[in-house]
């Protein structure tokens, strides 16, 4: 087996190589120092993959990483790989999972269609809506990132977990089972891309160290609103924990009232504190 890491996932790919004791094929991402002046991507495989089972690890965020994914998958096929497994740690464009208005593209399905051109199967992590996986023309499954978060929180002196909305209940439940910490949830109403409202609810958090757990932190608006609610109900310490840390726009400002922010390496950021390589390695082994 050979592992190829796209430039969005170089560190995680290396960790997966170690977990699997697999071979790694390095990639050159720039033909000339500084890359193409117009920002277009370039890839070159620096080792052989002919006849091999290849695992391509690449998060599809930001947009240019999608192009890179397709370039790598095509190059791997042209180089004669026998089998290509796509590991997409964060499935960027996965949140538009249905047509809300006539004429919209269902971006989660669009990506699925084109990933299947060169790949034989897909593994992704903690996806916004697992139903998306059914739209893949190839076998596609979700690996949980909450196991890694649960492992981390177990030793982080946390007394209570909070799901900031209904969608996050399954994440809080899973982290709670691993870390053995009680949980509760809030109900969220999204006003616009930057603003959310939480329905009032009494939480048992007075004097406690609380971790808000979610799949994604994007603008940090959800976390900021939940953290404010926790502080107003007497929480002593507030931690934000997510699998995918996008941290866009004013996320830094929105997260400033959190005592700590924890994310995994599905997206590399200064808040990456835990690796999901053991989870992906186990899932790759289980593919057979
Ligand atoms: C929504 O259902 C997701 O689980 C996250 O809560 C959301 O993507 C977070 O976005 P933001 O950080 O912009 O509030």
PDB file of C-alpha atoms and ligand atoms in Angstrom:
ATOM      1  CA  UNK A   1       0.000   0.000   0.000  1.00  0.00           C
ATOM      2  CA  UNK A   2       1.194   3.520  -0.821  1.00  0.00           C
ATOM      3  CA  UNK A   3      -0.076   6.750   0.743  1.00  0.00           C
ATOM      4  CA  UNK A   4      -0.114  10.049  -1.155  1.00  0.00           C
ATOM      5  CA  UNK A   5      -0.874  13.269   0.743  1.00  0.00           C
ATOM      6  CA  UNK A   6      -2.267  16.363  -0.950  1.00  0.00           C
ATOM      7  CA  UNK A   7      -0.972  19.713   0.271  1.00  0.00           C
ATOM      8  CA  UNK A   8      -4.062  20.230   2.494  1.00  0.00           C
ATOM      9  CA  UNK A   9      -3.276  16.998   4.352  1.00  0.00           C
ATOM     10  CA  UNK A  10       0.491  16.442   4.294  1.00  0.00           C
ATOM     11  CA  UNK A  11       0.836  16.096   8.098  1.00  0.00           C
ATOM     12  CA  UNK A  12      -2.143  13.768   8.499  1.00  0.00           C
ATOM     13  CA  UNK A  13      -0.963  11.624   5.552  1.00  0.00           C
ATOM     14  CA  UNK A  14       2.426  11.199   7.287  1.00  0.00           C
ATOM     15  CA  UNK A  15       0.698  10.151  10.509  1.00  0.00           C
ATOM     16  CA  UNK A  16      -1.425   7.616   8.603  1.00  0.00           C
ATOM     17  CA  UNK A  17       1.731   6.213   6.961  1.00  0.00           C
ATOM     18  CA  UNK A  18       3.220   5.657  10.421  1.00  0.00           C
ATOM     19  CA  UNK A  19       0.056   4.076  11.798  1.00  0.00           C
ATOM     20  CA  UNK A  20      -0.140   1.660   8.858  1.00  0.00           C
ATOM     21  CA  UNK A  21       3.613   1.139   8.390  1.00  0.00           C
ATOM     22  CA  UNK A  22       2.828   1.808   4.721  1.00  0.00           C
ATOM     23  CA  UNK A  23       4.953   3.354   1.969  1.00  0.00           C
ATOM     24  CA  UNK A  24       4.658   7.028   1.160  1.00  0.00           C
ATOM     25  CA  UNK A  25       4.944   8.670  -2.242  1.00  0.00           C
ATOM     26  CA  UNK A  26       6.107  12.276  -1.961  1.00  0.00           C
ATOM     27  CA  UNK A  27       4.591  14.932  -4.178  1.00  0.00           C
ATOM     28  CA  UNK A  28       6.040  18.112  -5.658  1.00  0.00           C
ATOM     29  CA  UNK A  29       3.470  20.877  -5.538  1.00  0.00           C
ATOM     30  CA  UNK A  30       5.382  23.597  -7.402  1.00  0.00           C
ATOM     31  CA  UNK A  31       7.120  23.362 -10.733  1.00  0.00           C
ATOM     32  CA  UNK A  32       8.876  26.663 -10.152  1.00  0.00           C
ATOM     33  CA  UNK A  33       9.536  28.253  -6.755  1.00  0.00           C
ATOM     34  CA  UNK A  34       6.469  30.303  -5.830  1.00  0.00           C
ATOM     35  CA  UNK A  35       4.161  28.216  -8.049  1.00  0.00           C
ATOM     36  CA  UNK A  36       2.198  29.487 -11.029  1.00  0.00           C
ATOM     37  CA  UNK A  37       1.739  33.278 -10.808  1.00  0.00           C
ATOM     38  CA  UNK A  38      -2.016  32.887 -11.406  1.00  0.00           C
ATOM     39  CA  UNK A  39      -2.362  30.494  -8.452  1.00  0.00           C
ATOM     40  CA  UNK A  40      -3.118  27.344 -10.482  1.00  0.00           C
ATOM     41  CA  UNK A  41      -2.091  24.064  -8.853  1.00  0.00           C
ATOM     42  CA  UNK A  42       0.660  21.716 -10.036  1.00  0.00           C
ATOM     43  CA  UNK A  43       1.394  18.172  -8.826  1.00  0.00           C
ATOM     44  CA  UNK A  44       4.039  15.570  -9.638  1.00  0.00           C
ATOM     45  CA  UNK A  45       4.293  12.149  -8.005  1.00  0.00           C
ATOM     46  CA  UNK A  46       7.885  11.446  -7.006  1.00  0.00           C
ATOM     47  CA  UNK A  47       7.588   7.659  -6.702  1.00  0.00           C
ATOM     48  CA  UNK A  48       6.008   4.679  -8.377  1.00  0.00           C
ATOM     49  CA  UNK A  49       2.439   3.575  -7.668  1.00  0.00           C
ATOM     50  CA  UNK A  50       2.103   1.078 -10.544  1.00  0.00           C
ATOM     51  CA  UNK A  51       0.069  -1.954  -9.508  1.00  0.00           C
ATOM     52  CA  UNK A  52      -0.368  -0.619  -5.959  1.00  0.00           C
ATOM     53  CA  UNK A  53      -3.309   0.040  -3.674  1.00  0.00           C
ATOM     54  CA  UNK A  54      -2.976   3.816  -3.225  1.00  0.00           C
ATOM     55  CA  UNK A  55      -4.578   5.883  -0.473  1.00  0.00           C
ATOM     56  CA  UNK A  56      -4.955   9.552  -1.447  1.00  0.00           C
ATOM     57  CA  UNK A  57      -5.383  11.797   1.600  1.00  0.00           C
ATOM     58  CA  UNK A  58      -6.690  15.264   0.788  1.00  0.00           C
ATOM     59  CA  UNK A  59      -9.184  17.584   2.455  1.00  0.00           C
ATOM     60  CA  UNK A  60     -11.374  19.367  -0.125  1.00  0.00           C
ATOM     61  CA  UNK A  61     -11.003  22.831   1.397  1.00  0.00           C
ATOM     62  CA  UNK A  62     -10.245  25.500   0.302  1.00  0.00           C
ATOM     63  CA  UNK A  63     -11.372  25.356  -3.342  1.00  0.00           C
ATOM     64  CA  UNK A  64      -7.875  24.967  -4.807  1.00  0.00           C
ATOM     65  CA  UNK A  65      -7.489  21.744  -2.800  1.00  0.00           C
ATOM     66  CA  UNK A  66     -10.377  20.228  -4.768  1.00  0.00           C
ATOM     67  CA  UNK A  67      -8.520  20.876  -8.009  1.00  0.00           C
ATOM     68  CA  UNK A  68      -5.389  19.391  -6.448  1.00  0.00           C
ATOM     69  CA  UNK A  69      -7.368  16.319  -5.389  1.00  0.00           C
ATOM     70  CA  UNK A  70      -8.499  15.728  -8.993  1.00  0.00           C
ATOM     71  CA  UNK A  71      -4.979  16.310 -10.372  1.00  0.00           C
ATOM     72  CA  UNK A  72      -3.520  13.808  -7.911  1.00  0.00           C
ATOM     73  CA  UNK A  73      -6.230  11.185  -8.485  1.00  0.00           C
ATOM     74  CA  UNK A  74      -5.743  11.474 -12.256  1.00  0.00           C
ATOM     75  CA  UNK A  75      -1.932  11.289 -11.965  1.00  0.00           C
ATOM     76  CA  UNK A  76      -2.196   8.239  -9.687  1.00  0.00           C
ATOM     77  CA  UNK A  77      -4.463   6.463 -12.204  1.00  0.00           C
ATOM     78  CA  UNK A  78      -2.236   7.420 -15.146  1.00  0.00           C
ATOM     79  CA  UNK A  79       0.731   5.998 -13.210  1.00  0.00           C
ATOM     80  CA  UNK A  80      -0.996   2.595 -13.105  1.00  0.00           C
ATOM     81  CA  UNK A  81      -2.382   2.277  -9.546  1.00  0.00           C
ATOM     82  CA  UNK A  82      -4.461  -0.880  -9.147  1.00  0.00           C
ATOM     83  CA  UNK A  83      -6.847   0.570  -6.563  1.00  0.00           C
ATOM     84  CA  UNK A  84      -7.421   4.112  -5.339  1.00  0.00           C
ATOM     85  CA  UNK A  85      -8.978   4.870  -1.955  1.00  0.00           C
ATOM     86  CA  UNK A  86      -9.896   8.503  -1.362  1.00  0.00           C
ATOM     87  CA  UNK A  87      -9.497   9.679   2.228  1.00  0.00           C
ATOM     88  CA  UNK A  88     -11.148  13.091   2.430  1.00  0.00           C
ATOM     89  CA  UNK A  89     -10.669  14.109   6.078  1.00  0.00           C
ATOM     90  CA  UNK A  90     -12.882  17.202   5.768  1.00  0.00           C
ATOM     91  CA  UNK A  91     -15.443  17.000   2.985  1.00  0.00           C
ATOM     92  CA  UNK A  92     -15.513  20.646   1.892  1.00  0.00           C
ATOM     93  CA  UNK A  93     -18.695  21.532  -0.067  1.00  0.00           C
ATOM     94  CA  UNK A  94     -20.561  18.860   1.930  1.00  0.00           C
ATOM     95  CA  UNK A  95     -22.859  21.281   3.708  1.00  0.00           C
ATOM     96  CA  UNK A  96     -25.091  22.006   0.671  1.00  0.00           C
ATOM     97  CA  UNK A  97     -26.733  18.600   0.891  1.00  0.00           C
ATOM     98  CA  UNK A  98     -30.060  19.435  -0.705  1.00  0.00           C
ATOM     99  CA  UNK A  99     -31.710  21.826  -3.150  1.00  0.00           C
ATOM    100  CA  UNK A 100     -33.261  24.536  -0.990  1.00  0.00           C
ATOM    101  CA  UNK A 101     -34.204  26.688  -4.017  1.00  0.00           C
ATOM    102  CA  UNK A 102     -34.891  25.689  -7.635  1.00  0.00           C
ATOM    103  CA  UNK A 103     -31.787  25.726  -9.780  1.00  0.00           C
ATOM    104  CA  UNK A 104     -29.276  25.271  -6.966  1.00  0.00           C
ATOM    105  CA  UNK A 105     -26.396  22.839  -7.311  1.00  0.00           C
ATOM    106  CA  UNK A 106     -26.256  20.198  -4.562  1.00  0.00           C
ATOM    107  CA  UNK A 107     -22.524  20.666  -4.080  1.00  0.00           C
ATOM    108  CA  UNK A 108     -22.109  17.583  -1.854  1.00  0.00           C
ATOM    109  CA  UNK A 109     -23.437  15.453  -4.729  1.00  0.00           C
ATOM    110  CA  UNK A 110     -21.409  17.308  -7.376  1.00  0.00           C
ATOM    111  CA  UNK A 111     -18.155  16.491  -5.613  1.00  0.00           C
ATOM    112  CA  UNK A 112     -19.219  12.881  -5.053  1.00  0.00           C
ATOM    113  CA  UNK A 113     -19.825  12.434  -8.784  1.00  0.00           C
ATOM    114  CA  UNK A 114     -16.369  13.644  -9.798  1.00  0.00           C
ATOM    115  CA  UNK A 115     -14.449  11.929  -6.977  1.00  0.00           C
ATOM    116  CA  UNK A 116     -15.898   8.651  -8.281  1.00  0.00           C
ATOM    117  CA  UNK A 117     -14.311   9.193 -11.721  1.00  0.00           C
ATOM    118  CA  UNK A 118     -10.880   8.038 -10.524  1.00  0.00           C
ATOM    119  CA  UNK A 119     -11.463   6.633  -7.024  1.00  0.00           C
ATOM    120  CA  UNK A 120     -12.758   3.181  -6.110  1.00  0.00           C
ATOM    121  CA  UNK A 121     -13.997   4.032  -2.615  1.00  0.00           C
ATOM    122  CA  UNK A 122     -14.130   6.933  -0.192  1.00  0.00           C
ATOM    123  CA  UNK A 123     -13.617   7.445   3.513  1.00  0.00           C
ATOM    124  CA  UNK A 124     -14.484  10.789   5.037  1.00  0.00           C
ATOM    125  CA  UNK A 125     -14.917  12.032   8.588  1.00  0.00           C
ATOM    126  CA  UNK A 126     -17.769  13.414  10.679  1.00  0.00           C
ATOM    127  CA  UNK A 127     -19.755  14.624   7.717  1.00  0.00           C
ATOM    128  CA  UNK A 128     -22.509  17.217   8.096  1.00  0.00           C
ATOM    129  CA  UNK A 129     -25.207  14.846   6.816  1.00  0.00           C
ATOM    130  CA  UNK A 130     -24.281  11.144   6.432  1.00  0.00           C
ATOM    131  CA  UNK A 131     -27.131  10.791   3.892  1.00  0.00           C
ATOM    132  CA  UNK A 132     -24.754  12.448   1.395  1.00  0.00           C
ATOM    133  CA  UNK A 133     -22.749   9.234   1.342  1.00  0.00           C
ATOM    134  CA  UNK A 134     -25.634   7.500  -0.435  1.00  0.00           C
ATOM    135  CA  UNK A 135     -25.216   9.877  -3.394  1.00  0.00           C
ATOM    136  CA  UNK A 136     -21.716   8.504  -4.118  1.00  0.00           C
ATOM    137  CA  UNK A 137     -21.495   6.201  -7.157  1.00  0.00           C
ATOM    138  CA  UNK A 138     -18.749   4.290  -5.244  1.00  0.00           C
ATOM    139  CA  UNK A 139     -18.745   2.785  -1.714  1.00  0.00           C
ATOM    140  CA  UNK A 140     -18.451   5.712   0.712  1.00  0.00           C
ATOM    141  CA  UNK A 141     -18.362   5.692   4.481  1.00  0.00           C
ATOM    142  CA  UNK A 142     -17.974   8.001   7.423  1.00  0.00           C
ATOM    143  CA  UNK A 143     -15.267   7.617  10.056  1.00  0.00           C
ATOM    144  CA  UNK A 144     -15.985   9.234  13.394  1.00  0.00           C
ATOM    145  CA  UNK A 145     -13.738  12.104  14.477  1.00  0.00           C
ATOM    146  CA  UNK A 146     -15.455  12.326  17.849  1.00  0.00           C
ATOM    147  CA  UNK A 147     -13.478   9.353  19.154  1.00  0.00           C
ATOM    148  CA  UNK A 148     -10.325  11.452  18.891  1.00  0.00           C
ATOM    149  CA  UNK A 149     -12.040  14.432  20.551  1.00  0.00           C
ATOM    150  CA  UNK A 150     -13.379  12.151  23.312  1.00  0.00           C
ATOM    151  CA  UNK A 151      -9.869  10.762  23.907  1.00  0.00           C
ATOM    152  CA  UNK A 152      -8.518  14.295  24.255  1.00  0.00           C
ATOM    153  CA  UNK A 153     -11.319  15.531  26.535  1.00  0.00           C
ATOM    154  CA  UNK A 154     -10.938  12.523  28.836  1.00  0.00           C
ATOM    155  CA  UNK A 155      -7.670  13.975  30.114  1.00  0.00           C
ATOM    156  CA  UNK A 156      -8.626  17.675  29.800  1.00  0.00           C
ATOM    157  CA  UNK A 157     -10.360  18.082  33.192  1.00  0.00           C
ATOM    158  CA  UNK A 158     -13.833  18.589  31.686  1.00  0.00           C
ATOM    159  CA  UNK A 159     -16.983  18.012  33.811  1.00  0.00           C
ATOM    160  CA  UNK A 160     -19.704  18.509  31.223  1.00  0.00           C
ATOM    161  CA  UNK A 161     -20.234  18.399  27.437  1.00  0.00           C
ATOM    162  CA  UNK A 162     -22.613  20.632  25.512  1.00  0.00           C
ATOM    163  CA  UNK A 163     -23.990  20.098  22.003  1.00  0.00           C
ATOM    164  CA  UNK A 164     -24.810  23.613  20.735  1.00  0.00           C
ATOM    165  CA  UNK A 165     -27.609  22.376  18.452  1.00  0.00           C
ATOM    166  CA  UNK A 166     -29.637  19.292  17.530  1.00  0.00           C
ATOM    167  CA  UNK A 167     -27.186  18.304  14.790  1.00  0.00           C
ATOM    168  CA  UNK A 168     -24.388  18.052  17.369  1.00  0.00           C
ATOM    169  CA  UNK A 169     -26.279  15.703  19.703  1.00  0.00           C
ATOM    170  CA  UNK A 170     -24.799  12.608  18.045  1.00  0.00           C
ATOM    171  CA  UNK A 171     -21.303  14.101  18.489  1.00  0.00           C
ATOM    172  CA  UNK A 172     -21.818  14.940  22.169  1.00  0.00           C
ATOM    173  CA  UNK A 173     -23.242  11.462  22.835  1.00  0.00           C
ATOM    174  CA  UNK A 174     -20.229   9.785  21.263  1.00  0.00           C
ATOM    175  CA  UNK A 175     -17.621  11.971  22.995  1.00  0.00           C
ATOM    176  CA  UNK A 176     -19.523  11.493  26.262  1.00  0.00           C
ATOM    177  CA  UNK A 177     -19.392   7.686  25.955  1.00  0.00           C
ATOM    178  CA  UNK A 178     -15.622   7.765  25.413  1.00  0.00           C
ATOM    179  CA  UNK A 179     -14.708  10.432  27.974  1.00  0.00           C
ATOM    180  CA  UNK A 180     -17.374   9.337  30.467  1.00  0.00           C
ATOM    181  CA  UNK A 181     -18.655  12.900  30.924  1.00  0.00           C
ATOM    182  CA  UNK A 182     -22.369  13.888  31.130  1.00  0.00           C
ATOM    183  CA  UNK A 183     -23.841  15.966  28.329  1.00  0.00           C
ATOM    184  CA  UNK A 184     -26.771  18.159  27.392  1.00  0.00           C
ATOM    185  CA  UNK A 185     -27.771  20.184  24.372  1.00  0.00           C
ATOM    186  CA  UNK A 186     -29.147  23.529  23.289  1.00  0.00           C
ATOM    187  CA  UNK A 187     -31.413  24.308  20.383  1.00  0.00           C
ATOM    188  CA  UNK A 188     -30.105  26.733  17.817  1.00  0.00           C
ATOM    189  CA  UNK A 189     -31.844  28.865  15.262  1.00  0.00           C
ATOM    190  CA  UNK A 190     -29.672  30.167  12.432  1.00  0.00           C
ATOM    191  CA  UNK A 191     -30.545  33.769  11.565  1.00  0.00           C
ATOM    192  CA  UNK A 192     -27.928  34.166   8.805  1.00  0.00           C
ATOM    193  CA  UNK A 193     -24.442  32.884   7.958  1.00  0.00           C
ATOM    194  CA  UNK A 194     -22.936  34.859  10.833  1.00  0.00           C
ATOM    195  CA  UNK A 195     -25.711  34.977  13.428  1.00  0.00           C
ATOM    196  CA  UNK A 196     -27.395  32.276  15.512  1.00  0.00           C
ATOM    197  CA  UNK A 197     -29.857  32.324  18.418  1.00  0.00           C
ATOM    198  CA  UNK A 198     -30.062  29.747  21.233  1.00  0.00           C
ATOM    199  CA  UNK A 199     -33.401  28.823  22.783  1.00  0.00           C
ATOM    200  CA  UNK A 200     -33.349  29.494  26.555  1.00  0.00           C
ATOM    201  CA  UNK A 201     -32.665  26.344  28.634  1.00  0.00           C
ATOM    202  CA  UNK A 202     -31.433  25.729  32.195  1.00  0.00           C
ATOM    203  CA  UNK A 203     -28.151  23.798  32.169  1.00  0.00           C
ATOM    204  CA  UNK A 204     -26.412  22.099  35.104  1.00  0.00           C
ATOM    205  CA  UNK A 205     -23.091  23.927  34.603  1.00  0.00           C
ATOM    206  CA  UNK A 206     -22.596  26.212  37.618  1.00  0.00           C
ATOM    207  CA  UNK A 207     -18.914  26.132  38.656  1.00  0.00           C
ATOM    208  CA  UNK A 208     -18.156  23.485  36.023  1.00  0.00           C
ATOM    209  CA  UNK A 209     -15.577  23.083  33.287  1.00  0.00           C
ATOM    210  CA  UNK A 210     -17.592  22.655  30.089  1.00  0.00           C
ATOM    211  CA  UNK A 211     -16.607  21.616  26.570  1.00  0.00           C
ATOM    212  CA  UNK A 212     -18.844  22.643  23.668  1.00  0.00           C
ATOM    213  CA  UNK A 213     -18.533  19.915  21.030  1.00  0.00           C
ATOM    214  CA  UNK A 214     -19.420  20.339  17.364  1.00  0.00           C
ATOM    215  CA  UNK A 215     -18.455  18.924  13.991  1.00  0.00           C
ATOM    216  CA  UNK A 216     -17.317  22.239  12.500  1.00  0.00           C
ATOM    217  CA  UNK A 217     -16.245  25.632  13.783  1.00  0.00           C
ATOM    218  CA  UNK A 218     -16.561  28.046  10.879  1.00  0.00           C
ATOM    219  CA  UNK A 219     -17.108  31.698  11.913  1.00  0.00           C
ATOM    220  CA  UNK A 220     -17.250  30.674  15.575  1.00  0.00           C
ATOM    221  CA  UNK A 221     -20.703  32.300  15.885  1.00  0.00           C
ATOM    222  CA  UNK A 222     -22.286  29.104  17.235  1.00  0.00           C
ATOM    223  CA  UNK A 223     -19.546  28.635  19.824  1.00  0.00           C
ATOM    224  CA  UNK A 224     -19.597  32.313  20.877  1.00  0.00           C
ATOM    225  CA  UNK A 225     -23.365  32.224  21.460  1.00  0.00           C
ATOM    226  CA  UNK A 226     -23.235  28.907  23.362  1.00  0.00           C
ATOM    227  CA  UNK A 227     -20.236  30.099  25.418  1.00  0.00           C
ATOM    228  CA  UNK A 228     -22.096  33.277  26.402  1.00  0.00           C
ATOM    229  CA  UNK A 229     -25.031  31.164  27.569  1.00  0.00           C
ATOM    230  CA  UNK A 230     -22.722  28.885  29.580  1.00  0.00           C
ATOM    231  CA  UNK A 231     -20.966  31.848  31.242  1.00  0.00           C
ATOM    232  CA  UNK A 232     -24.330  33.445  32.093  1.00  0.00           C
ATOM    233  CA  UNK A 233     -25.314  30.183  33.828  1.00  0.00           C
ATOM    234  CA  UNK A 234     -22.091  30.161  35.897  1.00  0.00           C
ATOM    235  CA  UNK A 235     -19.746  27.858  33.960  1.00  0.00           C
ATOM    236  CA  UNK A 236     -16.224  28.283  35.368  1.00  0.00           C
ATOM    237  CA  UNK A 237     -14.307  27.204  32.258  1.00  0.00           C
ATOM    238  CA  UNK A 238     -15.435  26.949  28.637  1.00  0.00           C
ATOM    239  CA  UNK A 239     -13.603  24.915  25.994  1.00  0.00           C
ATOM    240  CA  UNK A 240     -14.550  24.677  22.313  1.00  0.00           C
ATOM    241  CA  UNK A 241     -13.859  21.313  20.662  1.00  0.00           C
ATOM    242  CA  UNK A 242     -14.501  20.442  17.037  1.00  0.00           C
ATOM    243  CA  UNK A 243     -13.380  17.900  14.468  1.00  0.00           C
ATOM    244  CA  UNK A 244     -13.037  20.390  11.593  1.00  0.00           C
ATOM    245  CA  UNK A 245     -11.610  23.814  12.435  1.00  0.00           C
ATOM    246  CA  UNK A 246     -12.251  26.145   9.488  1.00  0.00           C
ATOM    247  CA  UNK A 247     -11.866  29.349  11.562  1.00  0.00           C
ATOM    248  CA  UNK A 248     -13.046  31.803   8.907  1.00  0.00           C
ATOM    249  CA  UNK A 249     -13.641  35.567   9.064  1.00  0.00           C
ATOM    250  CA  UNK A 250     -13.852  36.788  12.662  1.00  0.00           C
ATOM    251  CA  UNK A 251     -13.520  33.338  14.252  1.00  0.00           C
ATOM    252  CA  UNK A 252     -10.562  34.524  16.369  1.00  0.00           C
ATOM    253  CA  UNK A 253     -12.691  37.305  17.886  1.00  0.00           C
ATOM    254  CA  UNK A 254     -15.678  35.012  18.413  1.00  0.00           C
ATOM    255  CA  UNK A 255     -13.562  32.426  20.224  1.00  0.00           C
ATOM    256  CA  UNK A 256     -11.667  34.859  22.453  1.00  0.00           C
ATOM    257  CA  UNK A 257     -13.869  34.118  25.475  1.00  0.00           C
ATOM    258  CA  UNK A 258     -13.079  30.395  25.321  1.00  0.00           C
ATOM    259  CA  UNK A 259     -10.366  29.161  27.667  1.00  0.00           C
ATOM    260  CA  UNK A 260      -9.170  26.688  25.047  1.00  0.00           C
ATOM    261  CA  UNK A 261      -9.991  25.707  21.468  1.00  0.00           C
ATOM    262  CA  UNK A 262      -9.353  22.160  20.253  1.00  0.00           C
ATOM    263  CA  UNK A 263      -9.502  20.862  16.684  1.00  0.00           C
ATOM    264  CA  UNK A 264      -8.211  17.775  14.889  1.00  0.00           C
ATOM    265  CA  UNK A 265      -5.845  17.570  11.927  1.00  0.00           C
ATOM    266  CA  UNK A 266      -8.576  17.110   9.284  1.00  0.00           C
ATOM    267  CA  UNK A 267      -7.792  20.785   8.679  1.00  0.00           C
ATOM    268  CA  UNK A 268      -4.383  21.909   9.922  1.00  0.00           C
ATOM    269  CA  UNK A 269      -4.580  25.078  12.085  1.00  0.00           C
ATOM    270  CA  UNK A 270      -2.953  26.570  15.176  1.00  0.00           C
ATOM    271  CA  UNK A 271      -5.761  24.860  17.172  1.00  0.00           C
ATOM    272  CA  UNK A 272      -4.915  21.366  15.892  1.00  0.00           C
ATOM    273  CA  UNK A 273      -4.217  19.397  19.074  1.00  0.00           C
ATOM    274  CA  UNK A 274      -5.311  15.885  18.250  1.00  0.00           C
ATOM    275  CA  UNK A 275      -4.720  13.577  15.279  1.00  0.00           C
ATOM    276  CA  UNK A 276      -7.360  11.422  13.655  1.00  0.00           C
ATOM    277  CA  UNK A 277      -4.725   9.215  12.006  1.00  0.00           C
ATOM    278  CA  UNK A 278      -5.534   6.203  14.284  1.00  0.00           C
ATOM    279  CA  UNK A 279      -9.193   6.413  13.223  1.00  0.00           C
ATOM    280  CA  UNK A 280      -8.395   6.563   9.496  1.00  0.00           C
ATOM    281  CA  UNK A 281      -5.732   3.843   9.788  1.00  0.00           C
ATOM    282  CA  UNK A 282      -8.265   1.501  11.427  1.00  0.00           C
ATOM    283  CA  UNK A 283     -10.863   2.294   8.741  1.00  0.00           C
ATOM    284  CA  UNK A 284      -8.342   1.689   5.918  1.00  0.00           C
ATOM    285  CA  UNK A 285      -7.331  -1.643   7.475  1.00  0.00           C
ATOM    286  CA  UNK A 286     -10.996  -2.617   7.710  1.00  0.00           C
ATOM    287  CA  UNK A 287     -11.482  -2.046   3.955  1.00  0.00           C
ATOM    288  CA  UNK A 288      -9.529  -5.242   3.366  1.00  0.00           C
TER     289      UNK A 288
HETATM  290  C1  LIG B   1     -24.028  23.400  11.847  1.00  0.00           C
HETATM  291  O1  LIG B   1     -24.995  22.645  11.949  1.00  0.00           O
HETATM  292  C2  LIG B   1     -22.666  22.919  12.211  1.00  0.00           C
HETATM  293  O2  LIG B   1     -22.741  21.770  13.000  1.00  0.00           O
HETATM  294  C3  LIG B   1     -21.862  23.980  12.947  1.00  0.00           C
HETATM  295  O3  LIG B   1     -22.543  24.283  14.161  1.00  0.00           O
HETATM  296  C4  LIG B   1     -21.701  25.234  12.141  1.00  0.00           C
HETATM  297  O4  LIG B   1     -21.189  24.926  10.876  1.00  0.00           O
HETATM  298  C5  LIG B   1     -20.780  26.194  12.838  1.00  0.00           C
HETATM  299  O5  LIG B   1     -20.708  27.373  12.087  1.00  0.00           O
HETATM  300  P1  LIG B   1     -20.248  28.734  12.785  1.00  0.00           P
HETATM  301  O6  LIG B   1     -18.929  28.471  13.457  1.00  0.00           O
HETATM  302  O7  LIG B   1     -20.120  29.701  11.621  1.00  0.00           O
HETATM  303  O8  LIG B   1     -21.328  29.137  13.719  1.00  0.00           O
END
